[in-house]
Amino acid sequence: MDSFTEAWRLICDYCKTKITEVAYNTWISRIEPVNLDFSSGTAVLKVPNDFHRKTITHYYLNTLQEAFLQVFGTSDIKIDLRTDDELVSS
């Protein structure tokens, strides 16, 4: 993979095959890739707000984890969902 952004496109493509178009457009399409650190095994993704994060965590986190497994070949990547405010303060 040349970049996390390119990998993110593949992850999104996978998610599109697993959830409805409405769910994808409402929840997944609004996520932005921020950073992927293989040494710590963490993928940081930006979400619009805390409600968005809670909904993704509750309903779509497993789908995202499956997508990461398909794209990277490992289930050892922790998905860290953060709001813009959390990214600025960290």
XYZ file of C-alpha atoms in Angstrom:
90
model
C 0.000 0.000 0.000
C 1.335 3.432 -0.929
C -0.646 5.233 1.722
C -3.281 4.846 4.367
C -5.630 6.892 2.167
C -5.360 4.317 -0.617
C -5.889 1.497 1.867
C -8.878 3.370 3.278
C -10.510 3.321 -0.176
C -10.197 -0.466 -0.208
C -11.610 -0.665 3.310
C -14.575 1.456 2.217
C -15.103 -0.744 -0.842
C -15.249 -3.787 1.428
C -17.732 -2.078 3.774
C -19.974 -1.192 0.822
C -20.405 -4.907 0.150
C -21.361 -5.686 3.753
C -23.821 -2.968 4.766
C -26.658 -1.084 3.090
C -25.967 1.923 0.896
C -27.858 4.166 3.316
C -25.829 2.900 6.288
C -22.583 3.310 4.359
C -23.414 6.863 3.260
C -24.626 7.868 6.713
C -21.864 6.361 8.842
C -18.811 5.004 7.029
C -18.428 7.546 4.215
C -18.062 10.360 6.747
C -15.024 8.766 8.414
C -11.631 10.196 7.449
C -8.358 8.254 7.713
C -5.812 10.069 9.870
C -2.921 7.743 10.649
C -1.952 4.096 10.575
C 0.898 3.078 12.864
C 1.912 -0.534 12.343
C 4.408 -0.400 15.230
C 1.636 0.360 17.731
C -0.996 -1.493 15.726
C -3.348 1.487 15.726
C -5.425 3.090 12.992
C -6.699 6.557 13.871
C -9.904 7.541 12.097
C -11.656 10.908 12.374
C -15.412 10.920 12.938
C -17.704 13.974 12.871
C -18.859 13.770 16.498
C -19.273 11.582 19.561
C -22.712 10.318 18.477
C -21.181 9.161 15.202
C -18.396 7.359 17.109
C -20.851 5.631 19.446
C -23.023 4.469 16.557
C -20.063 3.153 14.571
C -18.675 1.414 17.644
C -22.008 -0.226 18.391
C -23.147 -1.187 14.894
C -20.251 -1.071 12.420
C -16.966 -1.668 14.247
C -16.987 -5.383 13.435
C -17.437 -4.595 9.741
C -14.533 -2.148 9.880
C -12.361 -4.732 11.640
C -13.224 -7.313 8.965
C -12.293 -4.770 6.294
C -8.924 -4.068 7.932
C -8.297 -7.820 8.049
C -9.122 -8.146 4.339
C -6.899 -5.219 3.332
C -3.932 -5.704 5.669
C -4.115 -9.430 6.376
C -4.079 -8.981 10.140
C -6.661 -8.571 12.870
C -4.115 -6.939 15.181
C -4.941 -3.357 14.170
C -6.874 -1.420 16.826
C -9.321 1.104 15.405
C -9.214 4.408 17.298
C -12.175 6.665 16.432
C -11.597 10.320 17.328
C -13.460 13.564 16.844
C -11.769 16.640 15.383
C -11.554 18.200 18.864
C -9.767 15.125 20.204
C -7.281 15.208 17.344
C -6.455 18.867 17.998
C -5.946 18.334 21.732
C -3.806 15.194 21.405
